[in-house]
Amino acid sequence: MVWSWVAMASRWGPLVGLAPRCLWLLGAVLLMDASARPANHSSTRERAANREENEILPPDHLNGVKLEMDGHLNRGFHQEVFLGKDLGGFEEDVEPRRSRRKLMVIFSKVDVNTDRKISAKEMQRWIMEKTAEHFQEAMEESKTHFRAVDPDGDGHVSWDEYKVKFLASKGHSEKEVADAIRLNEELKVDEETQEVLENLRDRWYQADSPPADLLLTEEEFLSFLHPEHSRGMLRFMVKEIVRDLDQDGDKQLSLPEFVSLPVGTVENQQGQDIDDNWVKDRKKEFEELIDSNHDGIVTAEELESYMDPMNEYNALNEAKQMIAVADENQNHHLEPEEVLKYSEFFTGSKLVDYARSVHEEF
Ligand SMILES: [Ca+2]
Ligand SMILES: [Ca+2]
Ligand SMILES: [Ca+2]
Ligand SMILES: [Ca+2]
């Protein structure tokens, strides 16, 4: 629960009110100090728990999408597109031998021409397949949540119905909110909730295809919760991220803008190290991947194609990058030994004793 709200607070919270120039200065000063920023440490499992509590809220984290809604890099991305719906299957497994087998089963599925090497093309196809799996999951999840917000089952949810459910999840009495809306009375909500509410309403409008009656069908509700697979919503999501990171108001992102949010304070050496890595990783991502024409500026279009999970060109890039991480013999392919050795990168778990395991499993 903490994660989503912290994320939202950092996105819509205290920074919103600051003038862009102050923000830029603050960012620049803090950058010089190399101050710590709250890193995204939540595990997949924590996130799953958060989801249950905030199930009717659009998630901050989207599986298989490179940025979180609050502009953080998605740390789990490689594992998500490698494991698909088996994500988390390696976390719980305490038996390394069984995990190694599982990993090798995946290896042989990726290796479609069975030459015991994974090529970039093979990995690209696999990434696309796993991305589709995540979307399938999102659809099923959204179906369940739609039923929760559409109790009368007429296939439409109005903004007011959703607002009632949302405020109820924030501790308000469902009846009082419903009455207030019916009588057109003003609702007493705190400032932070009000801001979240306004952002949700913008998003609700966006997800509502004509006629603009603020009624969402099940399909529109899916694009409200999961904008990543709808062209219009993806564009909207990118616009919001740019708005949150853009400091000089030119609706584009420079490198300093991209690496200077969110801002925290240095607590200790560990925080400092996390922070340095945070900046380094974002710089690399900006220069090598997002700014595709390498002119030092990320436009909304560049960010959109970077974030589009269905972009095959990105998938191929990712595939090459993933191979490069583990390709010890530099043949531009992955062998079983390489995948096992870099199992932490692919699965999130260290599957110890990889040298012996190659013997065991083959
Ligand atoms: Ca192959
Ligand atoms: Ca800018
Ligand atoms: Ca550019
Ligand atoms: Ca290799």
GROMACS .gro file of C-alpha atoms and ligand atoms in nm:
model
  366
    1MET     CA    1   0.000   0.000   0.000
    2VAL     CA    2   0.280   0.237   0.092
    3TRP     CA    3   0.439   0.214  -0.248
    4SER     CA    4   0.151   0.337  -0.459
    5TRP     CA    5   0.078   0.622  -0.229
    6VAL     CA    6   0.436   0.725  -0.188
    7ALA     CA    7   0.464   0.717  -0.563
    8MET     CA    8   0.155   0.926  -0.607
    9ALA     CA    9   0.260   1.165  -0.338
   10SER     CA   10   0.598   1.215  -0.500
   11ARG     CA   11   0.429   1.268  -0.831
   12TRP     CA   12   0.144   1.488  -0.729
   13GLY     CA   13   0.264   1.602  -0.394
   14PRO     CA   14   0.466   1.895  -0.271
   15LEU     CA   15   0.649   1.962  -0.596
   16VAL     CA   16   0.336   2.044  -0.786
   17GLY     CA   17   0.307   2.384  -0.625
   18LEU     CA   18   0.664   2.495  -0.684
   19ALA     CA   19   0.742   2.731  -0.965
   20PRO     CA   20   0.936   2.561  -1.244
   21ARG     CA   21   1.239   2.781  -1.198
   22CYS     CA   22   1.266   2.708  -0.824
   23LEU     CA   23   1.234   2.345  -0.905
   24TRP     CA   24   1.510   2.363  -1.158
   25LEU     CA   25   1.739   2.540  -0.913
   26LEU     CA   26   1.653   2.295  -0.641
   27GLY     CA   27   1.725   2.013  -0.879
   28ALA     CA   28   2.056   2.163  -0.986
   29VAL     CA   29   2.169   2.228  -0.628
   30LEU     CA   30   2.075   1.883  -0.515
   31LEU     CA   31   2.240   1.732  -0.817
   32MET     CA   32   2.567   1.898  -0.721
   33ASP     CA   33   2.528   1.758  -0.374
   34ALA     CA   34   2.444   1.424  -0.525
   35SER     CA   35   2.162   1.395  -0.275
   36ALA     CA   36   1.983   1.070  -0.220
   37ARG     CA   37   1.659   1.001  -0.395
   38PRO     CA   38   1.410   0.747  -0.280
   39ALA     CA   39   1.483   0.448  -0.497
   40ASN     CA   40   1.226   0.198  -0.600
   41HIS     CA   41   1.298  -0.092  -0.371
   42SER     CA   42   0.962  -0.260  -0.363
   43SER     CA   43   0.970  -0.621  -0.472
   44THR     CA   44   0.727  -0.782  -0.708
   45ARG     CA   45   0.557  -0.949  -0.416
   46GLU     CA   46   0.513  -0.626  -0.221
   47ARG     CA   47   0.367  -0.470  -0.528
   48ALA     CA   48   0.121  -0.756  -0.569
   49ALA     CA   49   0.004  -0.699  -0.212
   50ASN     CA   50  -0.030  -0.327  -0.279
   51ARG     CA   51  -0.240  -0.399  -0.578
   52GLU     CA   52  -0.494  -0.589  -0.378
   53GLU     CA   53  -0.544  -0.301  -0.140
   54ASN     CA   54  -0.567  -0.036  -0.408
   55GLU     CA   55  -0.724  -0.255  -0.669
   56ILE     CA   56  -0.943   0.008  -0.829
   57LEU     CA   57  -0.660   0.256  -0.867
   58PRO     CA   58  -0.447   0.265  -1.179
   59PRO     CA   59  -0.118   0.101  -1.078
   60ASP     CA   60   0.201   0.302  -1.068
   61HIS     CA   61   0.390   0.000  -1.192
   62LEU     CA   62   0.305  -0.170  -1.519
   63ASN     CA   63   0.465  -0.503  -1.598
   64GLY     CA   64   0.671  -0.493  -1.915
   65VAL     CA   65   0.674  -0.112  -1.940
   66LYS     CA   66   1.009   0.062  -1.905
   67LEU     CA   67   0.904   0.354  -1.686
   68GLU     CA   68   0.678   0.361  -1.386
   69MET     CA   69   0.398   0.615  -1.390
   70ASP     CA   70   0.598   0.836  -1.152
   71GLY     CA   71   0.891   0.843  -1.393
   72HIS     CA   72   1.112   0.587  -1.216
   73LEU     CA   73   1.293   0.332  -1.430
   74ASN     CA   74   1.127  -0.005  -1.401
   75ARG     CA   75   1.396  -0.213  -1.227
   76GLY     CA   76   1.216  -0.538  -1.289
   77PHE     CA   77   1.174  -0.486  -1.661
   78HIS     CA   78   1.418  -0.749  -1.788
   79GLN     CA   79   1.279  -1.013  -1.559
   80GLU     CA   80   0.925  -0.922  -1.649
   81VAL     CA   81   0.979  -0.961  -2.020
   82PHE     CA   82   1.184  -1.275  -1.972
   83LEU     CA   83   0.952  -1.455  -1.730
   84GLY     CA   84   0.607  -1.331  -1.834
   85LYS     CA   85   0.336  -1.466  -1.609
   86ASP     CA   86   0.591  -1.690  -1.434
   87LEU     CA   87   0.729  -1.375  -1.275
   88GLY     CA   88   0.779  -1.444  -0.907
   89GLY     CA   89   0.808  -1.817  -0.967
   90PHE     CA   90   1.177  -1.795  -0.888
   91GLU     CA   91   1.139  -1.582  -0.578
   92GLU     CA   92   0.956  -1.842  -0.375
   93ASP     CA   93   1.159  -2.138  -0.488
   94VAL     CA   94   1.411  -2.233  -0.223
   95GLU     CA   95   1.540  -2.532  -0.417
   96PRO     CA   96   1.814  -2.400  -0.646
   97ARG     CA   97   1.832  -2.719  -0.846
   98ARG     CA   98   1.465  -2.703  -0.930
   99SER     CA   99   1.502  -2.335  -1.024
  100ARG     CA  100   1.793  -2.412  -1.253
  101ARG     CA  101   1.583  -2.676  -1.427
  102LYS     CA  102   1.299  -2.429  -1.460
  103LEU     CA  103   1.537  -2.177  -1.613
  104MET     CA  104   1.664  -2.435  -1.860
  105VAL     CA  105   1.308  -2.522  -1.959
  106ILE     CA  106   1.259  -2.155  -2.042
  107PHE     CA  107   1.588  -2.159  -2.232
  108SER     CA  108   1.471  -2.436  -2.458
  109LYS     CA  109   1.143  -2.259  -2.524
  110VAL     CA  110   1.324  -1.941  -2.628
  111ASP     CA  111   1.562  -2.142  -2.845
  112VAL     CA  112   1.310  -2.225  -3.118
  113ASN     CA  113   1.559  -2.361  -3.371
  114THR     CA  114   1.709  -2.585  -3.099
  115ASP     CA  115   2.073  -2.504  -3.170
  116ARG     CA  116   2.120  -2.449  -2.794
  117LYS     CA  117   2.192  -2.084  -2.849
  118ILE     CA  118   1.959  -1.791  -2.805
  119SER     CA  119   1.984  -1.539  -3.086
  120ALA     CA  120   1.862  -1.179  -3.069
  121LYS     CA  121   1.571  -1.270  -3.300
  122GLU     CA  122   1.470  -1.558  -3.076
  123MET     CA  123   1.487  -1.337  -2.770
  124GLN     CA  124   1.287  -1.065  -2.945
  125ARG     CA  125   1.006  -1.306  -3.031
  126TRP     CA  126   1.009  -1.432  -2.672
  127ILE     CA  127   0.989  -1.079  -2.528
  128MET     CA  128   0.687  -1.003  -2.747
  129GLU     CA  129   0.520  -1.322  -2.633
  130LYS     CA  130   0.581  -1.251  -2.264
  131THR     CA  131   0.462  -0.891  -2.306
  132ALA     CA  132   0.137  -1.025  -2.449
  133GLU     CA  133   0.109  -1.250  -2.143
  134HIS     CA  134   0.131  -0.951  -1.911
  135PHE     CA  135  -0.138  -0.777  -2.108
  136GLN     CA  136  -0.360  -1.084  -2.087
  137GLU     CA  137  -0.314  -1.078  -1.711
  138ALA     CA  138  -0.396  -0.708  -1.699
  139MET     CA  139  -0.718  -0.776  -1.889
  140GLU     CA  140  -0.828  -1.047  -1.649
  141GLU     CA  141  -0.744  -0.831  -1.351
  142SER     CA  142  -0.930  -0.536  -1.496
  143LYS     CA  143  -1.237  -0.754  -1.552
  144THR     CA  144  -1.248  -0.839  -1.181
  145HIS     CA  145  -1.203  -0.478  -1.081
  146PHE     CA  146  -1.468  -0.364  -1.322
  147ARG     CA  147  -1.719  -0.589  -1.149
  148ALA     CA  148  -1.621  -0.429  -0.819
  149VAL     CA  149  -1.692  -0.076  -0.944
  150ASP     CA  150  -2.000  -0.175  -1.146
  151PRO     CA  151  -2.209  -0.353  -0.885
  152ASP     CA  152  -2.537  -0.315  -1.078
  153GLY     CA  153  -2.370  -0.488  -1.370
  154ASP     CA  154  -2.507  -0.266  -1.648
  155GLY     CA  155  -2.166  -0.260  -1.817
  156HIS     CA  156  -2.101   0.109  -1.753
  157VAL     CA  157  -1.929   0.284  -1.468
  158SER     CA  158  -1.987   0.652  -1.415
  159TRP     CA  159  -1.722   0.885  -1.281
  160ASP     CA  160  -1.935   0.944  -0.970
  161GLU     CA  161  -1.962   0.569  -0.900
  162TYR     CA  162  -1.588   0.539  -0.930
  163LYS     CA  163  -1.529   0.843  -0.713
  164VAL     CA  164  -1.740   0.691  -0.436
  165LYS     CA  165  -1.537   0.369  -0.446
  166PHE     CA  166  -1.212   0.558  -0.456
  167LEU     CA  167  -1.296   0.778  -0.158
  168ALA     CA  168  -1.426   0.475   0.031
  169SER     CA  169  -1.083   0.316  -0.022
  170LYS     CA  170  -0.936   0.631   0.136
  171GLY     CA  171  -1.145   0.583   0.450
  172HIS     CA  172  -1.451   0.794   0.368
  173SER     CA  173  -1.796   0.661   0.432
  174GLU     CA  174  -1.939   0.529   0.108
  175LYS     CA  175  -2.289   0.644   0.200
  176GLU     CA  176  -2.184   0.996   0.297
  177VAL     CA  177  -1.990   1.044  -0.025
  178ALA     CA  178  -2.276   0.908  -0.234
  179ASP     CA  179  -2.525   1.135  -0.058
  180ALA     CA  180  -2.303   1.439  -0.102
  181ILE     CA  181  -2.269   1.369  -0.473
  182ARG     CA  182  -2.642   1.318  -0.509
  183LEU     CA  183  -2.722   1.643  -0.328
  184ASN     CA  184  -2.446   1.820  -0.517
  185GLU     CA  185  -2.275   1.916  -0.192
  186GLU     CA  186  -1.907   1.985  -0.166
  187LEU     CA  187  -1.697   1.694  -0.046
  188LYS     CA  188  -1.452   1.746   0.236
  189VAL     CA  189  -1.129   1.580   0.130
  190ASP     CA  190  -0.773   1.667   0.214
  191GLU     CA  191  -0.556   1.845  -0.035
  192GLU     CA  192  -0.354   1.543  -0.138
  193THR     CA  193  -0.661   1.332  -0.203
  194GLN     CA  194  -0.811   1.618  -0.399
  195GLU     CA  195  -0.508   1.631  -0.625
  196VAL     CA  196  -0.514   1.258  -0.683
  197LEU     CA  197  -0.883   1.283  -0.755
  198GLU     CA  198  -0.828   1.553  -1.016
  199ASN     CA  199  -0.559   1.351  -1.187
  200LEU     CA  200  -0.781   1.045  -1.190
  201ARG     CA  201  -1.059   1.251  -1.340
  202ASP     CA  202  -0.832   1.373  -1.622
  203ARG     CA  203  -0.741   1.017  -1.689
  204TRP     CA  204  -1.104   0.908  -1.674
  205TYR     CA  205  -1.192   1.171  -1.938
  206GLN     CA  206  -0.909   1.047  -2.153
  207ALA     CA  207  -1.019   0.685  -2.131
  208ASP     CA  208  -1.377   0.779  -2.218
  209SER     CA  209  -1.416   0.757  -2.594
  210PRO     CA  210  -1.693   0.960  -2.758
  211PRO     CA  211  -1.962   1.033  -2.663
  212ALA     CA  212  -1.800   1.199  -2.363
  213ASP     CA  213  -2.059   1.093  -2.106
  214LEU     CA  214  -1.801   0.999  -1.841
  215LEU     CA  215  -1.936   0.646  -1.850
  216LEU     CA  216  -1.666   0.385  -1.903
  217THR     CA  217  -1.732   0.048  -2.059
  218GLU     CA  218  -1.526  -0.251  -1.952
  219GLU     CA  219  -1.286  -0.190  -2.239
  220GLU     CA  220  -1.246   0.177  -2.159
  221PHE     CA  221  -1.195   0.092  -1.794
  222LEU     CA  222  -0.913  -0.141  -1.897
  223SER     CA  223  -0.740   0.145  -2.075
  224PHE     CA  224  -0.798   0.362  -1.767
  225LEU     CA  225  -0.618   0.110  -1.546
  226HIS     CA  226  -0.371  -0.007  -1.811
  227PRO     CA  227  -0.285   0.269  -2.056
  228GLU     CA  228   0.013   0.081  -2.196
  229HIS     CA  229  -0.175  -0.101  -2.469
  230SER     CA  230  -0.396   0.177  -2.593
  231ARG     CA  231  -0.240   0.429  -2.831
  232GLY     CA  232  -0.433   0.729  -2.703
  233MET     CA  233  -0.379   0.641  -2.338
  234LEU     CA  234  -0.011   0.570  -2.387
  235ARG     CA  235   0.024   0.918  -2.531
  236PHE     CA  236  -0.163   1.061  -2.231
  237MET     CA  237   0.059   0.870  -1.986
  238VAL     CA  238   0.372   1.000  -2.161
  239LYS     CA  239   0.236   1.355  -2.148
  240GLU     CA  240   0.185   1.323  -1.773
  241ILE     CA  241   0.536   1.191  -1.718
  242VAL     CA  242   0.686   1.471  -1.928
  243ARG     CA  243   0.476   1.726  -1.739
  244ASP     CA  244   0.606   1.592  -1.407
  245LEU     CA  245   0.973   1.592  -1.508
  246ASP     CA  246   0.984   1.898  -1.732
  247GLN     CA  247   1.118   2.198  -1.546
  248ASP     CA  248   1.158   2.472  -1.809
  249GLY     CA  249   0.815   2.410  -1.959
  250ASP     CA  250   0.928   2.331  -2.316
  251LYS     CA  251   0.739   1.998  -2.303
  252GLN     CA  252   1.060   1.810  -2.372
  253LEU     CA  253   1.313   1.653  -2.141
  254SER     CA  254   1.677   1.749  -2.116
  255LEU     CA  255   1.922   1.521  -1.942
  256PRO     CA  256   1.934   1.731  -1.620
  257GLU     CA  257   1.555   1.723  -1.609
  258PHE     CA  258   1.546   1.349  -1.651
  259VAL     CA  259   1.802   1.280  -1.378
  260SER     CA  260   1.689   1.531  -1.117
  261LEU     CA  261   1.357   1.394  -0.989
  262PRO     CA  262   1.230   1.287  -0.743
  263VAL     CA  263   1.429   1.473  -0.482
  264GLY     CA  264   1.508   1.339  -0.136
  265THR     CA  265   1.775   1.400   0.125
  266VAL     CA  266   2.103   1.232   0.195
  267GLU     CA  267   2.083   1.019   0.507
  268ASN     CA  268   2.396   0.808   0.493
  269GLN     CA  269   2.661   0.663   0.268
  270GLN     CA  270   2.431   0.388   0.151
  271GLY     CA  271   2.174   0.644   0.047
  272GLN     CA  272   2.445   0.833  -0.136
  273ASP     CA  273   2.552   0.523  -0.327
  274ILE     CA  274   2.197   0.440  -0.423
  275ASP     CA  275   2.164   0.794  -0.541
  276ASP     CA  276   2.477   0.792  -0.755
  277ASN     CA  277   2.360   0.474  -0.920
  278TRP     CA  278   2.017   0.620  -0.970
  279VAL     CA  279   2.162   0.910  -1.165
  280LYS     CA  280   2.406   0.691  -1.355
  281ASP     CA  281   2.136   0.448  -1.464
  282ARG     CA  282   1.902   0.719  -1.577
  283LYS     CA  283   2.177   0.898  -1.767
  284LYS     CA  284   2.264   0.579  -1.950
  285GLU     CA  285   1.900   0.506  -2.031
  286PHE     CA  286   1.848   0.861  -2.154
  287GLU     CA  287   2.155   0.873  -2.375
  288GLU     CA  288   2.153   0.521  -2.513
  289LEU     CA  289   1.787   0.434  -2.546
  290ILE     CA  290   1.530   0.707  -2.498
  291ASP     CA  291   1.694   0.987  -2.696
  292SER     CA  292   1.689   0.784  -3.014
  293ASN     CA  293   1.825   1.054  -3.247
  294HIS     CA  294   2.091   1.147  -2.987
  295ASP     CA  295   2.035   1.520  -2.998
  296GLY     CA  296   2.038   1.552  -2.619
  297ILE     CA  297   1.663   1.615  -2.597
  298VAL     CA  298   1.391   1.361  -2.534
  299THR     CA  299   1.069   1.455  -2.709
  300ALA     CA  300   0.727   1.319  -2.616
  301GLU     CA  301   0.740   1.108  -2.935
  302GLU     CA  302   1.074   0.954  -2.838
  303LEU     CA  303   0.948   0.878  -2.490
  304GLU     CA  304   0.630   0.729  -2.630
  305SER     CA  305   0.805   0.485  -2.859
  306TYR     CA  306   1.046   0.396  -2.579
  307MET     CA  307   0.758   0.314  -2.346
  308ASP     CA  308   0.541   0.133  -2.597
  309PRO     CA  309   0.547  -0.234  -2.491
  310MET     CA  310   0.431  -0.350  -2.834
  311ASN     CA  311   0.715  -0.182  -3.022
  312GLU     CA  312   0.906  -0.461  -3.200
  313TYR     CA  313   1.209  -0.248  -3.262
  314ASN     CA  314   1.240  -0.186  -2.887
  315ALA     CA  315   1.198  -0.555  -2.821
  316LEU     CA  316   1.489  -0.630  -3.054
  317ASN     CA  317   1.700  -0.366  -2.882
  318GLU     CA  318   1.613  -0.514  -2.545
  319ALA     CA  319   1.694  -0.860  -2.671
  320LYS     CA  320   2.039  -0.747  -2.785
  321GLN     CA  321   2.098  -0.568  -2.457
  322MET     CA  322   1.995  -0.870  -2.253
  323ILE     CA  323   2.225  -1.093  -2.454
  324ALA     CA  324   2.514  -0.849  -2.415
  325VAL     CA  325   2.485  -0.856  -2.036
  326ALA     CA  326   2.554  -1.229  -2.015
  327ASP     CA  327   2.745  -1.297  -2.336
  328GLU     CA  328   3.079  -1.394  -2.188
  329ASN     CA  329   3.221  -1.561  -2.498
  330GLN     CA  330   3.108  -1.264  -2.710
  331ASN     CA  331   2.938  -1.466  -2.983
  332HIS     CA  332   2.619  -1.251  -2.969
  333HIS     CA  333   2.420  -1.550  -2.852
  334LEU     CA  334   2.335  -1.690  -2.513
  335GLU     CA  335   2.441  -2.040  -2.422
  336PRO     CA  336   2.284  -2.230  -2.129
  337GLU     CA  337   2.596  -2.168  -1.917
  338GLU     CA  338   2.569  -1.795  -1.968
  339VAL     CA  339   2.201  -1.782  -1.875
  340LEU     CA  340   2.267  -1.987  -1.561
  341LYS     CA  341   2.563  -1.776  -1.462
  342TYR     CA  342   2.358  -1.457  -1.498
  343SER     CA  343   2.044  -1.608  -1.351
  344GLU     CA  344   2.003  -1.317  -1.115
  345PHE     CA  345   1.967  -1.080  -1.406
  346PHE     CA  346   1.710  -1.301  -1.578
  347THR     CA  347   1.511  -1.431  -1.281
  348GLY     CA  348   1.593  -1.210  -0.984
  349SER     CA  349   1.743  -1.503  -0.791
  350LYS     CA  350   2.099  -1.619  -0.768
  351LEU     CA  351   2.095  -1.985  -0.859
  352VAL     CA  352   2.422  -2.077  -0.692
  353ASP     CA  353   2.678  -2.322  -0.813
  354TYR     CA  354   2.613  -2.264  -1.180
  355ALA     CA  355   2.924  -2.445  -1.297
  356ARG     CA  356   2.811  -2.772  -1.150
  357SER     CA  357   2.456  -2.716  -1.255
  358VAL     CA  358   2.544  -2.719  -1.623
  359HIS     CA  359   2.669  -3.072  -1.569
  360GLU     CA  360   2.364  -3.165  -1.372
  361GLU     CA  361   2.109  -3.032  -1.613
  362PHE     CA  362   2.279  -3.145  -1.932
  363CA      CA  363   1.868  -2.075  -3.121
  364CA      CA  364   1.221   2.066  -2.058
  365CA      CA  365   1.601   1.337  -2.923
  366CA      CA  366   2.750  -1.629  -2.584
   0.00000   0.00000   0.00000
